[in-house]
Amino acid sequence: MAMQNATTAARAILTSLHEIMASRSGAQAKLNHVVEVIGENLNSEVCSIYLLREGMLELFATRGLNQQAVHVTRMAVGEGLVGTIAANIETLNLAEATAHPDFAFRPETGEERFHSFAGVPIVRRERAVGVVAVQHVEPRRYEEVEIEALQTVAMVLSELIANAGLIDEDDFLGSGALSTEPQRLQGMALVKGIASGTAVFHQPRVNIEQVVADDIEAERQRVYLAFDKMREQIDRMANQAEFGVGGEHEEVLQTYKMFAYDEGWGRRINEAIDSGLTAEAAIERVQQRTRMRMRKIDDPLLADRMHDLEDLSNRLLRTVSGQLGTAASAGLKGDAILVARNLGPAELLEYDRRRLKGVILEEGSLTAHVVIVARAMGIPVIGRLRGLRGKLRDGDHLLIDGDNGVVDVRPSPTMIEAFEARFIRSRQRQAHYAAMRDVEPVSRDGHRVTVMINAGLRDDMPLLNMTGADGIGLFRTEFQFLVSATLPARERQTRLYRDVLDVAGDRPVVFRTVDIGGDKVLPYLRQDNAALEENPAMGWRALRVALERDGLLKVQARALLEAAGGRTLNVMFPMVTEPWEFDAAKAVFESQLAFLKRQKKLLPEAIRYGAMVEVPAIAEWLDVLAPRLSFLSIGTNDLTQFLFAADRGHPKLAERYDWVSPAILRFLHRVVTTVAPFGTDITVCGEMGGRRLEALALLGLGITRLSITPAAVGPIKELVSKVDLGEIRGAMAGWLKAPPENMRAVLTEWAAARAIDCD
Ligand code: PEP
Ligand code: MG
């Protein structure tokens, strides 16, 4: 064949296509013209275009086959060679078409004369909407360069077809005819609950508006600039605390860097531009080709890398097209399941709560803040699902089961039916727990346990009454900061705190001063060195920030003191590591109190100061610190990450260590016994307390105050009512002395023997 390379072939075709597309003829005439141009340039007797109509692939135009077959020959997706190409979104290149197992003969086409066959899917929004195929008489395979030219042409066709309205968009969006098989994905259950909705990628795919370039030089420049920008972004990410939100930063960044600086990638994109594509189309084109190649390689390591490249390619596309917003900025249309590699809590909060039904993440862990926020919102979350981009598409129907960590992609009608039955049962269970609203959590042997909720936003407040909880044991004040574009002014803080206290009435609210840093990053409050933190969880965060920037703490102290005028203020400090930090933070409050006194403002009736136990070091000081405290609150999320030296957001460590391990239980036991002589209240406010088996262990340690996620209040009340505290304490004392290898199994067995439901 007289063709030297794909670039010239594609370019020749593209130039003609450009003209055809610009011409004033009707869509059918254009298609007829297109098949001529392609056939001629690829020296093929036959060129045919099949498009999806009413769920079938219909022959829309042909050169070389019988014209009577046009709009007559129809193939189901998955049927014959054309149907196979569409179903698998893959290219076929065959020397002898009839030898292929999927070949289906259609007498009306008169194609028996032609031996070789090559076909490429026409893809739109990651779904095949048609197929362009070439055939010729000689039995020989098409050359790679010819196939590439055909693939480039298919991209242009997809634009032409969409513009001409030749395909029914409903046919391939949603759960239309082209949905591929149902698929079940197994991940890690992070937030319980089940949900149904449409997949929405947090970082949406870019819609490519123009495929054929008007000015090749200009397109080349755009790609150069985008590459520069992207490399800059990646270098910056490497220096930034928030990237990966505690995820596998290093590994991912290394791969990102490798690709971002990979010359081969840039060169291939440039070649695609040379052939006449716009920058966007060229990036997409190269990505499609890589995807097709990689699909044939069965290597999990490579698949991971591929996934990173997809991510990066999407990033480049977004940069080049200036479509930088997330799906939140576009707004959710119906019931949605958000799909992301990872998210920050602030990003999650940007979504419309009424429409957001679930979240699935490639990373994630039980105590990542985004997961904590989702749990408070009652949105099921499943994490640790690798390679989601390759497995589902925007608009796919998803059923998610946060109890078992299962995601059903494009479920079958039977699966939907089973889901609906479960949904009703889950509603009934919720109703059962809601009915326990007014039931007090009293143990079988008559001890009253205090069950409070964790909250952080005004929207959380109705949950206090809905659950019938005893108060708010942890109000994460930084959430207001996370959802604001700028530092919330004192008046706004005061207003929120006052509203919270109004709703709570007689029930206590424990306000925790801002805990920012770690995986809670405020874009408007980044300190020079914070940007360079390698270990943000152990870095410049929480009280450390507050004490250094005491302006921040002063403002918050004023806001809290004013809001609590005439009432009791409970305030606690996060990440207290040494006693002086508690003293210094308290001093800030006391000086603000003195100021308000001078101003003759209404002061709180009482102020109770507390500290969180979440840095192990402070546990060694409790005999010294306890007399200065009104209460203690154990933050098991951070405490366990520091005890185990295991990043709470690290996906690989998410399942490695157990909350009911002897190391933690013995540690907590020591805290409880050290503080006991002082009579200081101890609450557990980490996620651990909201899980029944874990809560059982805590009850066994003598802890009777829990502050938990609102959805867990019903289940925990029920647990308490079934447990004999004396009995579990006795058992726990024995286990602490001689710890069993598998504490979880032993506890589970203990609970089962007493018919105490603990899952
Ligand atoms: C904790 O660390 O356990 C805690 C309750 O605080 P946060 O999850 O906000 O860090
Ligand atoms: Mg914490």
PDB file of C-alpha atoms in Angstrom, residues 500-675:
ATOM      1  CA  VAL A 500     -26.186  24.900  67.982  1.00  0.00           C
ATOM      2  CA  LEU A 501     -26.634  25.631  71.673  1.00  0.00           C
ATOM      3  CA  ASP A 502     -30.211  26.732  71.060  1.00  0.00           C
ATOM      4  CA  VAL A 503     -31.085  23.450  69.414  1.00  0.00           C
ATOM      5  CA  ALA A 504     -29.284  21.460  72.085  1.00  0.00           C
ATOM      6  CA  GLY A 505     -31.119  23.204  74.930  1.00  0.00           C
ATOM      7  CA  ASP A 506     -30.271  21.400  78.157  1.00  0.00           C
ATOM      8  CA  ARG A 507     -28.145  18.818  76.470  1.00  0.00           C
ATOM      9  CA  PRO A 508     -24.398  19.450  76.569  1.00  0.00           C
ATOM     10  CA  VAL A 509     -22.409  20.378  73.493  1.00  0.00           C
ATOM     11  CA  VAL A 510     -18.664  19.903  73.533  1.00  0.00           C
ATOM     12  CA  PHE A 511     -17.058  22.332  71.129  1.00  0.00           C
ATOM     13  CA  ARG A 512     -13.662  21.291  69.928  1.00  0.00           C
ATOM     14  CA  THR A 513     -11.456  24.180  68.854  1.00  0.00           C
ATOM     15  CA  VAL A 514     -10.358  24.084  65.238  1.00  0.00           C
ATOM     16  CA  ASP A 515      -8.486  20.989  64.207  1.00  0.00           C
ATOM     17  CA  ILE A 516      -7.138  21.895  60.816  1.00  0.00           C
ATOM     18  CA  GLY A 517      -4.174  20.372  59.071  1.00  0.00           C
ATOM     19  CA  GLY A 518      -3.769  16.661  58.453  1.00  0.00           C
ATOM     20  CA  ASP A 519      -6.432  15.727  55.934  1.00  0.00           C
ATOM     21  CA  LYS A 520      -8.402  18.897  56.677  1.00  0.00           C
ATOM     22  CA  VAL A 521      -6.718  21.526  54.606  1.00  0.00           C
ATOM     23  CA  LEU A 522      -7.883  25.096  54.290  1.00  0.00           C
ATOM     24  CA  PRO A 523      -6.738  26.614  51.023  1.00  0.00           C
ATOM     25  CA  TYR A 524      -6.913  30.100  52.518  1.00  0.00           C
ATOM     26  CA  LEU A 525      -4.805  29.243  55.508  1.00  0.00           C
ATOM     27  CA  ARG A 526      -1.668  27.676  54.230  1.00  0.00           C
ATOM     28  CA  GLN A 527       1.535  28.519  55.886  1.00  0.00           C
ATOM     29  CA  ASP A 528       4.727  28.524  53.933  1.00  0.00           C
ATOM     30  CA  ASN A 529       6.164  25.492  55.624  1.00  0.00           C
ATOM     31  CA  ALA A 530       2.845  23.674  55.783  1.00  0.00           C
ATOM     32  CA  ALA A 531       3.009  23.284  52.043  1.00  0.00           C
ATOM     33  CA  LEU A 532       6.128  21.221  52.430  1.00  0.00           C
ATOM     34  CA  GLU A 533       4.889  18.832  55.057  1.00  0.00           C
ATOM     35  CA  GLU A 534       5.618  15.214  54.446  1.00  0.00           C
ATOM     36  CA  ASN A 535       3.584  13.934  57.360  1.00  0.00           C
ATOM     37  CA  PRO A 536       0.698  16.345  57.740  1.00  0.00           C
ATOM     38  CA  ALA A 537      -1.090  14.186  60.335  1.00  0.00           C
ATOM     39  CA  MET A 538       1.924  14.573  62.574  1.00  0.00           C
ATOM     40  CA  GLY A 539       2.670  18.070  61.454  1.00  0.00           C
ATOM     41  CA  TRP A 540       1.475  21.570  61.872  1.00  0.00           C
ATOM     42  CA  ARG A 541      -2.120  20.901  62.803  1.00  0.00           C
ATOM     43  CA  ALA A 542      -4.820  21.367  65.414  1.00  0.00           C
ATOM     44  CA  LEU A 543      -3.705  23.041  68.620  1.00  0.00           C
ATOM     45  CA  ARG A 544      -0.246  23.536  67.168  1.00  0.00           C
ATOM     46  CA  VAL A 545      -1.657  25.833  64.506  1.00  0.00           C
ATOM     47  CA  ALA A 546      -4.036  27.449  66.958  1.00  0.00           C
ATOM     48  CA  LEU A 547      -1.322  28.314  69.450  1.00  0.00           C
ATOM     49  CA  GLU A 548       1.042  29.663  66.860  1.00  0.00           C
ATOM     50  CA  ARG A 549      -1.654  31.651  65.140  1.00  0.00           C
ATOM     51  CA  ASP A 550      -3.281  32.706  68.329  1.00  0.00           C
ATOM     52  CA  GLY A 551      -5.348  35.265  66.435  1.00  0.00           C
ATOM     53  CA  LEU A 552      -7.327  32.321  65.125  1.00  0.00           C
ATOM     54  CA  LEU A 553      -7.870  30.853  68.575  1.00  0.00           C
ATOM     55  CA  LYS A 554      -8.643  34.245  70.111  1.00  0.00           C
ATOM     56  CA  VAL A 555     -11.391  34.860  67.612  1.00  0.00           C
ATOM     57  CA  GLN A 556     -12.817  31.424  68.187  1.00  0.00           C
ATOM     58  CA  ALA A 557     -12.608  31.784  71.949  1.00  0.00           C
ATOM     59  CA  ARG A 558     -14.496  35.082  71.781  1.00  0.00           C
ATOM     60  CA  ALA A 559     -17.119  33.558  69.511  1.00  0.00           C
ATOM     61  CA  LEU A 560     -17.643  30.567  71.801  1.00  0.00           C
ATOM     62  CA  LEU A 561     -17.706  32.608  75.004  1.00  0.00           C
ATOM     63  CA  GLU A 562     -20.198  35.039  73.583  1.00  0.00           C
ATOM     64  CA  ALA A 563     -22.395  32.343  72.098  1.00  0.00           C
ATOM     65  CA  ALA A 564     -22.529  30.550  75.445  1.00  0.00           C
ATOM     66  CA  GLY A 565     -23.504  33.667  77.434  1.00  0.00           C
ATOM     67  CA  GLY A 566     -25.762  32.571  80.295  1.00  0.00           C
ATOM     68  CA  ARG A 567     -25.084  28.873  79.677  1.00  0.00           C
ATOM     69  CA  THR A 568     -22.394  26.275  80.245  1.00  0.00           C
ATOM     70  CA  LEU A 569     -19.592  26.209  77.725  1.00  0.00           C
ATOM     71  CA  ASN A 570     -17.808  22.923  77.163  1.00  0.00           C
ATOM     72  CA  VAL A 571     -14.651  23.406  75.165  1.00  0.00           C
ATOM     73  CA  MET A 572     -11.934  20.952  74.350  1.00  0.00           C
ATOM     74  CA  PHE A 573      -8.584  21.110  72.676  1.00  0.00           C
ATOM     75  CA  PRO A 574      -7.428  18.649  70.027  1.00  0.00           C
ATOM     76  CA  MET A 575      -3.987  17.051  69.774  1.00  0.00           C
ATOM     77  CA  VAL A 576      -2.831  18.108  73.220  1.00  0.00           C
ATOM     78  CA  THR A 577       0.639  16.583  73.434  1.00  0.00           C
ATOM     79  CA  GLU A 578       2.093  18.178  76.539  1.00  0.00           C
ATOM     80  CA  PRO A 579       0.275  19.772  79.496  1.00  0.00           C
ATOM     81  CA  TRP A 580       1.538  23.298  78.742  1.00  0.00           C
ATOM     82  CA  GLU A 581      -0.347  23.258  75.457  1.00  0.00           C
ATOM     83  CA  PHE A 582      -3.583  22.754  77.333  1.00  0.00           C
ATOM     84  CA  ASP A 583      -2.632  25.548  79.745  1.00  0.00           C
ATOM     85  CA  ALA A 584      -1.738  27.914  76.912  1.00  0.00           C
ATOM     86  CA  ALA A 585      -4.975  27.267  75.063  1.00  0.00           C
ATOM     87  CA  LYS A 586      -6.997  27.702  78.228  1.00  0.00           C
ATOM     88  CA  ALA A 587      -5.135  30.956  78.905  1.00  0.00           C
ATOM     89  CA  VAL A 588      -6.309  32.316  75.553  1.00  0.00           C
ATOM     90  CA  PHE A 589      -9.902  31.632  76.607  1.00  0.00           C
ATOM     91  CA  GLU A 590      -9.371  33.120  80.048  1.00  0.00           C
ATOM     92  CA  SER A 591      -7.963  36.338  78.651  1.00  0.00           C
ATOM     93  CA  GLN A 592     -10.894  36.643  76.278  1.00  0.00           C
ATOM     94  CA  LEU A 593     -13.191  35.995  79.192  1.00  0.00           C
ATOM     95  CA  ALA A 594     -11.538  38.814  81.133  1.00  0.00           C
ATOM     96  CA  PHE A 595     -11.982  41.067  78.136  1.00  0.00           C
ATOM     97  CA  LEU A 596     -15.684  40.249  77.851  1.00  0.00           C
ATOM     98  CA  LYS A 597     -16.081  40.801  81.580  1.00  0.00           C
ATOM     99  CA  ARG A 598     -14.613  44.289  81.215  1.00  0.00           C
ATOM    100  CA  GLN A 599     -17.031  44.882  78.381  1.00  0.00           C
ATOM    101  CA  LYS A 600     -19.842  43.817  80.692  1.00  0.00           C
ATOM    102  CA  LYS A 601     -20.976  41.170  78.267  1.00  0.00           C
ATOM    103  CA  LEU A 602     -23.141  38.264  79.326  1.00  0.00           C
ATOM    104  CA  LEU A 603     -20.679  35.537  80.314  1.00  0.00           C
ATOM    105  CA  PRO A 604     -21.105  31.790  80.355  1.00  0.00           C
ATOM    106  CA  GLU A 605     -22.409  30.447  83.636  1.00  0.00           C
ATOM    107  CA  ALA A 606     -19.648  27.913  83.712  1.00  0.00           C
ATOM    108  CA  ILE A 607     -16.767  26.932  81.494  1.00  0.00           C
ATOM    109  CA  ARG A 608     -15.611  23.358  81.426  1.00  0.00           C
ATOM    110  CA  TYR A 609     -12.240  22.802  79.784  1.00  0.00           C
ATOM    111  CA  GLY A 610     -11.294  19.411  78.414  1.00  0.00           C
ATOM    112  CA  ALA A 611      -8.509  17.810  76.460  1.00  0.00           C
ATOM    113  CA  MET A 612      -8.526  15.161  73.814  1.00  0.00           C
ATOM    114  CA  VAL A 613      -6.399  12.114  74.292  1.00  0.00           C
ATOM    115  CA  GLU A 614      -5.304  11.359  70.791  1.00  0.00           C
ATOM    116  CA  VAL A 615      -1.534  11.744  70.931  1.00  0.00           C
ATOM    117  CA  PRO A 616      -0.125   8.847  72.950  1.00  0.00           C
ATOM    118  CA  ALA A 617       2.384  11.104  74.730  1.00  0.00           C
ATOM    119  CA  ILE A 618      -0.322  12.892  76.689  1.00  0.00           C
ATOM    120  CA  ALA A 619      -1.454   9.606  78.194  1.00  0.00           C
ATOM    121  CA  GLU A 620       1.786   9.558  80.164  1.00  0.00           C
ATOM    122  CA  TRP A 621       0.851  12.897  81.718  1.00  0.00           C
ATOM    123  CA  LEU A 622      -2.706  12.195  82.738  1.00  0.00           C
ATOM    124  CA  ASP A 623      -2.036  11.933  86.471  1.00  0.00           C
ATOM    125  CA  VAL A 624      -0.541  15.429  86.247  1.00  0.00           C
ATOM    126  CA  LEU A 625      -3.067  16.886  83.828  1.00  0.00           C
ATOM    127  CA  ALA A 626      -6.313  15.348  85.089  1.00  0.00           C
ATOM    128  CA  PRO A 627      -6.721  17.666  88.111  1.00  0.00           C
ATOM    129  CA  ARG A 628      -6.770  20.644  85.742  1.00  0.00           C
ATOM    130  CA  LEU A 629      -9.429  19.186  83.490  1.00  0.00           C
ATOM    131  CA  SER A 630     -13.186  19.008  83.643  1.00  0.00           C
ATOM    132  CA  PHE A 631     -13.266  16.142  81.192  1.00  0.00           C
ATOM    133  CA  LEU A 632     -11.275  14.013  78.808  1.00  0.00           C
ATOM    134  CA  SER A 633     -12.258  12.787  75.406  1.00  0.00           C
ATOM    135  CA  ILE A 634     -10.428   9.985  73.700  1.00  0.00           C
ATOM    136  CA  GLY A 635     -10.087  10.435  69.944  1.00  0.00           C
ATOM    137  CA  THR A 636      -9.431   6.904  68.876  1.00  0.00           C
ATOM    138  CA  ASN A 637      -9.072   7.835  65.216  1.00  0.00           C
ATOM    139  CA  ASP A 638      -5.848   9.695  65.733  1.00  0.00           C
ATOM    140  CA  LEU A 639      -4.817   7.782  68.802  1.00  0.00           C
ATOM    141  CA  THR A 640      -4.785   4.480  66.967  1.00  0.00           C
ATOM    142  CA  GLN A 641      -2.992   5.866  63.956  1.00  0.00           C
ATOM    143  CA  PHE A 642      -0.223   7.082  66.231  1.00  0.00           C
ATOM    144  CA  LEU A 643      -0.170   3.955  68.356  1.00  0.00           C
ATOM    145  CA  PHE A 644       0.161   1.714  65.358  1.00  0.00           C
ATOM    146  CA  ALA A 645       2.238   4.214  63.365  1.00  0.00           C
ATOM    147  CA  ALA A 646      -0.307   3.644  60.589  1.00  0.00           C
ATOM    148  CA  ASP A 647      -1.676   6.583  58.617  1.00  0.00           C
ATOM    149  CA  ARG A 648      -5.439   6.667  59.240  1.00  0.00           C
ATOM    150  CA  GLY A 649      -6.100   7.479  55.593  1.00  0.00           C
ATOM    151  CA  HIS A 650      -3.709   4.995  54.058  1.00  0.00           C
ATOM    152  CA  PRO A 651      -5.662   2.541  51.932  1.00  0.00           C
ATOM    153  CA  LYS A 652      -3.155  -0.256  52.338  1.00  0.00           C
ATOM    154  CA  LEU A 653      -3.270  -0.008  56.096  1.00  0.00           C
ATOM    155  CA  ALA A 654      -7.006   0.468  56.300  1.00  0.00           C
ATOM    156  CA  GLU A 655      -7.650  -3.118  57.282  1.00  0.00           C
ATOM    157  CA  ARG A 656      -4.390  -4.066  58.842  1.00  0.00           C
ATOM    158  CA  TYR A 657      -4.805  -3.274  62.516  1.00  0.00           C
ATOM    159  CA  ASP A 658      -7.792  -3.942  64.654  1.00  0.00           C
ATOM    160  CA  TRP A 659      -9.476  -1.527  67.022  1.00  0.00           C
ATOM    161  CA  VAL A 660     -10.178  -4.347  69.397  1.00  0.00           C
ATOM    162  CA  SER A 661      -6.574  -5.429  69.538  1.00  0.00           C
ATOM    163  CA  PRO A 662      -5.027  -5.889  72.973  1.00  0.00           C
ATOM    164  CA  ALA A 663      -2.567  -3.045  72.269  1.00  0.00           C
ATOM    165  CA  ILE A 664      -5.385  -0.526  72.064  1.00  0.00           C
ATOM    166  CA  LEU A 665      -7.538  -2.012  74.754  1.00  0.00           C
ATOM    167  CA  ARG A 666      -4.653  -2.189  77.223  1.00  0.00           C
ATOM    168  CA  PHE A 667      -3.703   1.374  76.364  1.00  0.00           C
ATOM    169  CA  LEU A 668      -7.239   2.606  76.951  1.00  0.00           C
ATOM    170  CA  HIS A 669      -7.451   0.591  80.135  1.00  0.00           C
ATOM    171  CA  ARG A 670      -4.377   2.393  81.437  1.00  0.00           C
ATOM    172  CA  VAL A 671      -5.919   5.758  80.616  1.00  0.00           C
ATOM    173  CA  VAL A 672      -9.116   4.820  82.430  1.00  0.00           C
ATOM    174  CA  THR A 673      -7.337   3.583  85.551  1.00  0.00           C
ATOM    175  CA  THR A 674      -4.956   6.558  85.695  1.00  0.00           C
ATOM    176  CA  VAL A 675      -7.795   9.032  85.558  1.00  0.00           C
TER     177      VAL A 675
END
